[in-house]
PDB file of C-alpha atoms in Angstrom:
ATOM      1  CA  MET A 154       7.494  -6.866  14.110  1.00 52.00           C
ATOM      2  CA  ARG A 155       4.482  -6.981  12.561  1.00 48.00           C
ATOM      3  CA  LEU A 156       4.035  -7.733   8.965  1.00 51.00           C
ATOM      4  CA  LEU A 157       1.670  -6.011   6.907  1.00 50.00           C
ATOM      5  CA  LEU A 158       1.951  -8.896   4.122  1.00 43.00           C
ATOM      6  CA  LEU A 159      -1.426 -10.615   3.257  1.00 37.00           C
ATOM      7  CA  LEU A 160      -0.312 -13.957   2.666  1.00 32.00           C
ATOM      8  CA  LEU A 161       0.321 -13.991   6.565  1.00 32.00           C
ATOM      9  CA  LEU A 162      -2.991 -14.472   7.199  1.00 31.00           C
ATOM     10  CA  PRO A 163      -5.324 -17.871   7.719  1.00 28.00           C
ATOM     11  CA  ALA A 164      -7.753 -16.443   5.064  1.00 28.00           C
ATOM     12  CA  ALA A 165      -7.999 -14.722   2.435  1.00 28.00           C
ATOM     13  CA  THR A 166      -8.334 -10.500   3.078  1.00 29.00           C
ATOM     14  CA  GLY A 167      -8.173  -7.151   2.435  1.00 30.00           C
ATOM     15  CA  ALA A 168      -5.990  -3.987   3.855  1.00 33.00           C
ATOM     16  CA  TRP A 169      -6.987  -2.931   7.410  1.00 40.00           C
ATOM     17  CA  VAL A 170      -7.985   0.808   8.310  1.00 52.00           C
ATOM     18  CA  LEU A 171      -8.856   1.254  11.676  1.00 47.00           C
ATOM     19  CA  GLU A 172     -11.084   4.215  13.328  1.00 51.00           C
ATOM     20  CA  GLY A 173     -11.686   5.282   9.308  1.00 56.00           C
ATOM     21  CA  HIS A 174     -14.711   5.947   6.959  1.00 67.00           C
ATOM     22  CA  THR A 175     -15.892   4.800   3.305  1.00 72.00           C
ATOM     23  CA  CYS A 176     -14.166   6.396   0.539  1.00 78.00           C
ATOM     24  CA  ALA A 177     -12.742   5.742  -3.265  1.00 82.00           C
ATOM     25  CA  PRO A 178      -9.452   7.435  -3.981  1.00 91.00           C
ATOM     26  CA  PRO A 179      -8.798   6.646  -7.818  1.00 95.00           C
ATOM     27  CA  TRP A 180      -5.339   5.663  -7.159  1.00 96.00           C
ATOM     28  CA  GLN A 181      -5.937   2.789  -4.834  1.00 94.00           C
ATOM     29  CA  ALA A 182      -4.818  -0.482  -6.008  1.00 93.00           C
ATOM     30  CA  ALA A 183      -5.914  -4.306  -5.227  1.00 89.00           C
ATOM     31  CA  LEU A 184      -3.274  -6.971  -6.184  1.00 91.00           C
ATOM     32  CA  PHE A 185      -3.566 -10.859  -6.771  1.00 88.00           C
ATOM     33  CA  ARG A 186      -1.538 -13.480  -7.548  1.00 89.00           C
ATOM     34  CA  GLY A 187      -4.038 -16.473  -8.985  1.00 85.00           C
ATOM     35  CA  ARG A 188      -7.229 -16.110  -6.811  1.00 79.00           C
ATOM     36  CA  ARG A 189      -5.707 -14.979  -3.922  1.00 83.00           C
ATOM     37  CA  PHE A 190      -5.783 -10.557  -2.802  1.00 79.00           C
ATOM     38  CA  ILE A 191      -2.356 -10.317  -1.203  1.00 85.00           C
ATOM     39  CA  CYS A 192      -1.660  -6.491  -0.911  1.00 87.00           C
ATOM     40  CA  GLY A 193      -2.792  -2.570  -1.419  1.00 89.00           C
ATOM     41  CA  GLY A 194      -0.962  -0.708  -4.116  1.00 94.00           C
ATOM     42  CA  THR A 195      -1.000   3.104  -5.685  1.00 97.00           C
ATOM     43  CA  LEU A 196      -1.361   3.757  -9.681  1.00 98.00           C
ATOM     44  CA  VAL A 197       1.544   6.526 -10.248  1.00 98.00           C
ATOM     45  CA  ALA A 198       1.539   6.909 -14.189  1.00 98.00           C
ATOM     46  CA  PRO A 199      -0.862   4.840 -16.607  1.00 98.00           C
ATOM     47  CA  ARG A 200       1.382   1.623 -16.553  1.00 98.00           C
ATOM     48  CA  TRP A 201       2.694   1.481 -13.251  1.00 98.00           C
ATOM     49  CA  VAL A 202       1.729   0.801  -9.859  1.00 98.00           C
ATOM     50  CA  LEU A 203       4.182   1.029  -6.627  1.00 98.00           C
ATOM     51  CA  THR A 204       3.658  -1.548  -3.973  1.00 97.00           C
ATOM     52  CA  ALA A 205       5.913  -2.846  -0.946  1.00 96.00           C
ATOM     53  CA  ALA A 206       9.175  -5.180  -2.401  1.00 97.00           C
ATOM     54  CA  HIS A 207       7.889  -7.803   0.511  1.00 95.00           C
ATOM     55  CA  CYS A 208       4.752  -8.271  -1.909  1.00 93.00           C
ATOM     56  CA  HIS A 209       6.225 -10.001  -4.417  1.00 93.00           C
ATOM     57  CA  ALA A 210       4.902 -13.223  -5.864  1.00 86.00           C
ATOM     58  CA  PRO A 211       5.954 -15.435  -8.993  1.00 87.00           C
ATOM     59  CA  GLY A 212       4.701 -15.111 -11.817  1.00 86.00           C
ATOM     60  CA  PRO A 213       2.704 -12.395 -13.244  1.00 89.00           C
ATOM     61  CA  ILE A 214       0.260 -10.175 -10.998  1.00 94.00           C
ATOM     62  CA  THR A 215      -3.373  -9.169 -11.416  1.00 95.00           C
ATOM     63  CA  VAL A 216      -3.555  -5.457 -11.258  1.00 95.00           C
ATOM     64  CA  ARG A 217      -7.128  -4.521 -10.556  1.00 93.00           C
ATOM     65  CA  LEU A 218      -8.372  -0.667 -10.507  1.00 95.00           C
ATOM     66  CA  GLY A 219     -11.348   1.439  -9.979  1.00 92.00           C
ATOM     67  CA  ARG A 220     -12.944  -0.708  -7.539  1.00 73.00           C
ATOM     68  CA  PRO A 221     -14.457   0.514  -3.861  1.00 64.00           C
ATOM     69  CA  THR A 222     -15.948  -2.263  -2.694  1.00 65.00           C
ATOM     70  CA  HIS A 223     -14.345  -4.783  -0.927  1.00 57.00           C
ATOM     71  CA  PRO A 224     -11.920  -6.762  -3.974  1.00 55.00           C
ATOM     72  CA  GLN A 225     -11.660  -9.669  -1.620  1.00 55.00           C
ATOM     73  CA  VAL A 226     -12.135 -13.081  -3.789  1.00 41.00           C
ATOM     74  CA  ARG A 227     -15.588 -14.430  -3.475  1.00 39.00           C
ATOM     75  CA  PRO A 228     -16.486 -19.183  -3.566  1.00 32.00           C
ATOM     76  CA  GLY A 229     -16.412 -19.137  -7.556  1.00 33.00           C
ATOM     77  CA  GLU A 230     -14.523 -16.342  -8.537  1.00 37.00           C
ATOM     78  CA  ALA A 231     -11.165 -16.345  -9.745  1.00 35.00           C
ATOM     79  CA  GLY A 232      -8.741 -13.573  -9.241  1.00 35.00           C
ATOM     80  CA  GLY A 233      -7.507 -13.404 -12.669  1.00 37.00           C
ATOM     81  CA  ALA A 234      -8.487 -11.421 -15.508  1.00 37.00           C
ATOM     82  CA  GLY A 235      -8.712 -14.658 -17.963  1.00 35.00           C
ATOM     83  CA  PRO A 236     -10.952 -17.014 -18.892  1.00 30.00           C
ATOM     84  CA  GLY A 237     -13.485 -17.693 -16.012  1.00 33.00           C
ATOM     85  CA  ALA A 238     -12.353 -14.681 -14.027  1.00 47.00           C
ATOM     86  CA  ALA A 239     -16.234 -12.868 -12.927  1.00 58.00           C
ATOM     87  CA  ALA A 240     -17.321  -9.821 -14.831  1.00 67.00           C
ATOM     88  CA  PRO A 241     -15.436  -6.648 -13.038  1.00 73.00           C
ATOM     89  CA  ALA A 242     -17.657  -4.373 -11.221  1.00 76.00           C
ATOM     90  CA  PRO A 243     -18.730  -1.345 -13.021  1.00 78.00           C
ATOM     91  CA  GLY A 244     -15.814   1.137 -13.598  1.00 83.00           C
ATOM     92  CA  GLU A 245     -13.548  -1.357 -12.353  1.00 92.00           C
ATOM     93  CA  GLN A 246     -10.064  -1.857 -15.127  1.00 96.00           C
ATOM     94  CA  ARG A 247      -8.163  -5.040 -14.434  1.00 95.00           C
ATOM     95  CA  ARG A 248      -4.504  -5.262 -15.759  1.00 96.00           C
ATOM     96  CA  ARG A 249      -1.634  -7.888 -15.626  1.00 97.00           C
ATOM     97  CA  SER A 250       1.339  -6.908 -14.470  1.00 97.00           C
ATOM     98  CA  ALA A 251       4.537  -7.625 -17.070  1.00 96.00           C
ATOM     99  CA  ARG A 252       7.480  -6.891 -14.958  1.00 96.00           C
ATOM    100  CA  ALA A 253       8.024  -6.520 -11.532  1.00 97.00           C
ATOM    101  CA  PHE A 254      11.455  -4.745  -9.768  1.00 97.00           C
ATOM    102  CA  PRO A 255      11.675  -4.734  -6.576  1.00 97.00           C
ATOM    103  CA  PHE A 256      14.285  -1.988  -5.488  1.00 98.00           C
ATOM    104  CA  PRO A 257      17.675  -3.653  -5.542  1.00 97.00           C
ATOM    105  CA  GLY A 258      18.690  -2.188  -2.037  1.00 96.00           C
ATOM    106  CA  TYR A 259      15.542  -3.909  -0.712  1.00 98.00           C
ATOM    107  CA  ASN A 260      16.672  -5.471   3.263  1.00 97.00           C
ATOM    108  CA  GLU A 261      13.969  -8.704   3.432  1.00 95.00           C
ATOM    109  CA  SER A 262      15.380  -8.718   7.292  1.00 95.00           C
ATOM    110  CA  SER A 263      15.245  -5.189   8.137  1.00 96.00           C
ATOM    111  CA  LYS A 264      12.678  -4.112   5.983  1.00 96.00           C
ATOM    112  CA  ASP A 265      14.894  -1.100   4.907  1.00 98.00           C
ATOM    113  CA  GLY A 266      14.087  -0.518   1.007  1.00 98.00           C
ATOM    114  CA  ASP A 267      10.532  -1.746   1.206  1.00 98.00           C
ATOM    115  CA  LEU A 268       9.365  -0.882  -2.424  1.00 98.00           C
ATOM    116  CA  MET A 269       8.233  -2.792  -5.912  1.00 98.00           C
ATOM    117  CA  LEU A 270       7.044  -1.157  -9.674  1.00 98.00           C
ATOM    118  CA  LEU A 271       4.774  -2.779 -10.842  1.00 98.00           C
ATOM    119  CA  ARG A 272       5.135  -2.584 -14.562  1.00 98.00           C
ATOM    120  CA  LEU A 273       1.541  -3.498 -16.470  1.00 98.00           C
ATOM    121  CA  GLN A 274       1.320  -5.090 -19.446  1.00 97.00           C
ATOM    122  CA  ALA A 275      -1.185  -2.553 -20.868  1.00 98.00           C
ATOM    123  CA  PRO A 276      -1.988   1.132 -19.165  1.00 98.00           C
ATOM    124  CA  ALA A 277      -5.059   2.081 -17.347  1.00 98.00           C
ATOM    125  CA  HIS A 278      -7.540   3.766 -18.899  1.00 97.00           C
ATOM    126  CA  LEU A 279      -7.581   7.118 -16.930  1.00 96.00           C
ATOM    127  CA  SER A 280     -10.934   8.099 -16.078  1.00 94.00           C
ATOM    128  CA  ARG A 281     -12.902   9.521 -12.898  1.00 92.00           C
ATOM    129  CA  GLN A 282     -12.320   6.316 -11.523  1.00 94.00           C
ATOM    130  CA  VAL A 283      -9.110   5.575 -12.125  1.00 97.00           C
ATOM    131  CA  SER A 284      -6.325   8.360 -12.209  1.00 97.00           C
ATOM    132  CA  PRO A 285      -2.737   7.686 -10.728  1.00 98.00           C
ATOM    133  CA  LEU A 286      -1.139   9.340  -7.651  1.00 98.00           C
ATOM    134  CA  PRO A 287       1.714  11.665  -8.602  1.00 98.00           C
ATOM    135  CA  LEU A 288       4.859  11.130  -6.134  1.00 98.00           C
ATOM    136  CA  ALA A 289       5.925  13.350  -3.907  1.00 97.00           C
ATOM    137  CA  ARG A 290       8.671  15.549  -4.060  1.00 93.00           C
ATOM    138  CA  THR A 291      10.564  16.332  -1.033  1.00 97.00           C
ATOM    139  CA  CYS A 292       9.590  14.944   2.595  1.00 97.00           C
ATOM    140  CA  ALA A 293       6.948  15.557   4.413  1.00 97.00           C
ATOM    141  CA  ALA A 294       7.241  17.766   7.914  1.00 97.00           C
ATOM    142  CA  PRO A 295       6.415  16.360  11.132  1.00 97.00           C
ATOM    143  CA  GLY A 296       2.749  16.793  11.852  1.00 97.00           C
ATOM    144  CA  THR A 297       1.893  16.779   8.230  1.00 97.00           C
ATOM    145  CA  ALA A 298      -2.140  15.323   7.813  1.00 96.00           C
ATOM    146  CA  CYS A 299      -1.805  12.306   5.546  1.00 94.00           C
ATOM    147  CA  GLN A 300      -4.566   9.657   4.161  1.00 93.00           C
ATOM    148  CA  ILE A 301      -4.412   5.585   4.789  1.00 91.00           C
ATOM    149  CA  SER A 302      -6.466   4.033   2.893  1.00 87.00           C
ATOM    150  CA  GLY A 303      -7.357  -0.069   1.956  1.00 78.00           C
ATOM    151  CA  TRP A 304      -9.749  -2.863   2.167  1.00 68.00           C
ATOM    152  CA  GLY A 305     -10.043  -4.717   5.229  1.00 55.00           C
ATOM    153  CA  SER A 306     -11.170  -5.744   9.413  1.00 58.00           C
ATOM    154  CA  THR A 307     -11.647  -1.909  11.032  1.00 58.00           C
ATOM    155  CA  THR A 308     -11.121  -3.750  14.719  1.00 60.00           C
ATOM    156  CA  SER A 309      -8.673  -5.185  16.154  1.00 59.00           C
ATOM    157  CA  PRO A 310      -7.118  -7.774  17.510  1.00 61.00           C
ATOM    158  CA  THR A 311     -11.068  -9.074  16.494  1.00 63.00           C
ATOM    159  CA  VAL A 312     -11.703  -9.150  12.737  1.00 58.00           C
ATOM    160  CA  THR A 313     -14.209  -7.146  11.132  1.00 60.00           C
ATOM    161  CA  PHE A 314     -14.171  -6.722   6.980  1.00 57.00           C
ATOM    162  CA  PRO A 315     -16.270  -3.564   5.811  1.00 56.00           C
ATOM    163  CA  GLN A 316     -17.620  -4.101   2.075  1.00 64.00           C
ATOM    164  CA  ALA A 317     -16.534  -0.761   0.978  1.00 70.00           C
ATOM    165  CA  LEU A 318     -12.671   0.914   0.515  1.00 74.00           C
ATOM    166  CA  HIS A 319     -11.853   2.566   4.036  1.00 76.00           C
ATOM    167  CA  CYS A 320      -9.867   5.857   4.923  1.00 85.00           C
ATOM    168  CA  SER A 321      -7.870   7.594   7.595  1.00 86.00           C
ATOM    169  CA  GLN A 322      -6.016  10.490   8.654  1.00 90.00           C
ATOM    170  CA  VAL A 323      -2.986  10.120  10.359  1.00 92.00           C
ATOM    171  CA  ARG A 324      -0.320  12.673  11.154  1.00 94.00           C
ATOM    172  CA  ILE A 325       3.722  12.367   9.877  1.00 96.00           C
ATOM    173  CA  VAL A 326       5.456  11.591  13.375  1.00 96.00           C
ATOM    174  CA  PRO A 327       9.146  13.219  13.772  1.00 97.00           C
ATOM    175  CA  GLU A 328      12.168  10.941  13.078  1.00 97.00           C
ATOM    176  CA  LEU A 329      13.855  10.830  16.699  1.00 97.00           C
ATOM    177  CA  THR A 330      10.050   9.897  18.201  1.00 97.00           C
ATOM    178  CA  CYS A 331       9.690   7.212  15.928  1.00 96.00           C
ATOM    179  CA  ARG A 332      13.148   5.813  16.512  1.00 97.00           C
ATOM    180  CA  ARG A 333      12.516   5.853  19.888  1.00 97.00           C
ATOM    181  CA  ILE A 334       9.472   4.216  20.067  1.00 95.00           C
ATOM    182  CA  TYR A 335      11.223   1.421  17.665  1.00 96.00           C
ATOM    183  CA  PRO A 336      15.076   1.112  19.036  1.00 96.00           C
ATOM    184  CA  ASN A 337      17.403   0.201  16.326  1.00 96.00           C
ATOM    185  CA  SER A 338      14.673  -0.533  14.133  1.00 97.00           C
ATOM    186  CA  ILE A 339      13.926   2.740  11.739  1.00 97.00           C
ATOM    187  CA  THR A 340      16.057   4.073   8.968  1.00 97.00           C
ATOM    188  CA  PRO A 341      16.319   7.277   7.231  1.00 96.00           C
ATOM    189  CA  ASN A 342      14.477   5.000   4.206  1.00 98.00           C
ATOM    190  CA  MET A 343      10.932   4.998   6.790  1.00 98.00           C
ATOM    191  CA  VAL A 344       8.814   7.181   8.145  1.00 97.00           C
ATOM    192  CA  CYS A 345       6.330   7.259  11.416  1.00 95.00           C
ATOM    193  CA  ALA A 346       2.481   8.326  10.883  1.00 94.00           C
ATOM    194  CA  GLY A 347       0.213   8.106  13.156  1.00 91.00           C
ATOM    195  CA  GLU A 348      -2.697   9.689  15.509  1.00 87.00           C
ATOM    196  CA  PRO A 349      -1.780   9.760  19.335  1.00 80.00           C
ATOM    197  CA  ARG A 350      -5.502  10.455  19.893  1.00 79.00           C
ATOM    198  CA  SER A 351      -7.574   7.479  17.890  1.00 72.00           C
ATOM    199  CA  ARG A 352      -6.391   4.254  16.693  1.00 63.00           C
ATOM    200  CA  ALA A 353      -6.180   5.267  13.403  1.00 62.00           C
ATOM    201  CA  ASP A 354      -3.805   2.652  11.479  1.00 60.00           C
ATOM    202  CA  THR A 355      -2.869   0.166   9.086  1.00 72.00           C
ATOM    203  CA  CYS A 356      -2.215  -3.493  10.093  1.00 71.00           C
ATOM    204  CA  GLN A 357      -1.916  -7.066   8.218  1.00 70.00           C
ATOM    205  CA  GLY A 358      -3.114  -6.891   4.934  1.00 71.00           C
ATOM    206  CA  ASP A 359      -2.439  -3.575   3.957  1.00 78.00           C
ATOM    207  CA  SER A 360       0.817  -3.897   2.525  1.00 84.00           C
ATOM    208  CA  GLY A 361       1.744  -1.928  -0.258  1.00 92.00           C
ATOM    209  CA  GLY A 362      -1.287   0.864  -0.279  1.00 91.00           C
ATOM    210  CA  PRO A 363      -1.055   4.209  -0.343  1.00 95.00           C
ATOM    211  CA  LEU A 364       0.365   6.994   2.168  1.00 96.00           C
ATOM    212  CA  MET A 365      -0.949  10.246   0.534  1.00 96.00           C
ATOM    213  CA  CYS A 366      -0.172  13.406   2.137  1.00 97.00           C
ATOM    214  CA  ASN A 367      -0.424  17.187   0.487  1.00 96.00           C
ATOM    215  CA  GLY A 368      -1.821  15.101  -2.718  1.00 97.00           C
ATOM    216  CA  ARG A 369       0.958  13.105  -3.554  1.00 98.00           C
ATOM    217  CA  LEU A 370       2.012   9.627  -2.577  1.00 98.00           C
ATOM    218  CA  GLN A 371       4.586  10.223   0.673  1.00 98.00           C
ATOM    219  CA  GLY A 372       4.428   6.579   1.666  1.00 97.00           C
ATOM    220  CA  ILE A 373       3.875   2.431   1.112  1.00 96.00           C
ATOM    221  CA  THR A 374       3.062   0.813   4.518  1.00 93.00           C
ATOM    222  CA  SER A 375       5.114  -1.619   5.357  1.00 93.00           C
ATOM    223  CA  TRP A 376       5.083  -2.477   9.154  1.00 91.00           C
ATOM    224  CA  GLY A 377       4.227  -1.613  12.626  1.00 84.00           C
ATOM    225  CA  PRO A 378       3.703  -3.089  16.247  1.00 80.00           C
ATOM    226  CA  GLY A 379       1.847  -6.830  16.206  1.00 71.00           C
ATOM    227  CA  VAL A 380      -1.940  -5.336  17.774  1.00 76.00           C
ATOM    228  CA  CYS A 381      -2.965  -2.909  15.506  1.00 72.00           C
ATOM    229  CA  GLY A 382      -4.484   1.004  16.529  1.00 70.00           C
ATOM    230  CA  ASP A 383      -1.925   1.735  19.585  1.00 76.00           C
ATOM    231  CA  PRO A 384      -1.987   5.569  19.074  1.00 79.00           C
ATOM    232  CA  HIS A 385       1.564   5.411  21.454  1.00 86.00           C
ATOM    233  CA  LYS A 386       3.039   2.846  18.610  1.00 89.00           C
ATOM    234  CA  PRO A 387       2.468   4.214  14.980  1.00 92.00           C
ATOM    235  CA  GLY A 388       2.117   2.262  11.895  1.00 91.00           C
ATOM    236  CA  VAL A 389       5.831   2.569   9.842  1.00 94.00           C
ATOM    237  CA  TYR A 390       6.015   3.381   5.635  1.00 96.00           C
ATOM    238  CA  VAL A 391       8.224   3.773   3.230  1.00 98.00           C
ATOM    239  CA  ASN A 392       9.661   7.302   2.964  1.00 98.00           C
ATOM    240  CA  LEU A 393       9.389   7.462  -0.887  1.00 98.00           C
ATOM    241  CA  CYS A 394      11.174  11.016  -0.946  1.00 97.00           C
ATOM    242  CA  ARG A 395      14.330   9.084  -0.617  1.00 97.00           C
ATOM    243  CA  TYR A 396      14.040   7.126  -3.440  1.00 98.00           C
ATOM    244  CA  GLY A 397      12.507   9.538  -5.966  1.00 97.00           C
ATOM    245  CA  ARG A 398      15.820   8.772  -9.282  1.00 97.00           C
ATOM    246  CA  TRP A 399      15.632   4.912  -8.860  1.00 98.00           C
ATOM    247  CA  LEU A 400      11.857   5.540  -9.528  1.00 98.00           C
ATOM    248  CA  HIS A 401      11.549   8.244 -11.705  1.00 97.00           C
ATOM    249  CA  ARG A 402      14.874   6.174 -13.282  1.00 98.00           C
ATOM    250  CA  THR A 403      13.333   2.654 -13.910  1.00 98.00           C
ATOM    251  CA  MET A 404       9.442   3.821 -15.115  1.00 98.00           C
ATOM    252  CA  ALA A 405      11.448   6.174 -17.832  1.00 97.00           C
ATOM    253  CA  HIS A 406      14.214   3.152 -18.844  1.00 97.00           C
ATOM    254  CA  ASN A 407      11.519   0.495 -18.866  1.00 96.00           C
TER     255      ASN A 407
END
């Protein structure tokens, strides 16, 4: 199993989107722990960012919003928003997490329930560059066209990091097809998405990033095969339509 967590890589990197194009979705978040970029995320409300549970790190996480250029920390740049941090890029906002809410049923071994909400200490200021993506209300039908996004390598297995945020299109794969591709690994809480005629995919470093379908957040990048961009082995995402009650209850009560 390929986990998409950035900390598994030998150096700090970003998300991995193959066969992509530059883009600037205003809901895209970059998560930092200290000086290291660890995961992607999605702004789903002014005070809330949704990411993967396996992105959990001890202590506060710094969230960067509204930055289409690479969030990679350069030498001499501090990852946090406190003293010593590099000045934000134009339109960029930085917030610290006040509390993390991993899904209580998360299974670290199977990656079932791989989602986590981050409550920000201060709400994001909504603008053209920073705005939330609404949560999906229903599950997506097979064949639905969706968008993935992230920073990082545009090639695999070699590594080539772009300077700009990249997006690519994938399609929802039927559940039975997904189960045949990954025997004994897929639960109803997961959804596969890929593109059989291209190498469009997510890969290491893209954990927690959005799968956007029909203008709503349908999934969270979770795991995939060992090599990225195989058109016969789609990426696996958290199936967010299965978690609506927990998500809304957690945000409403905290």
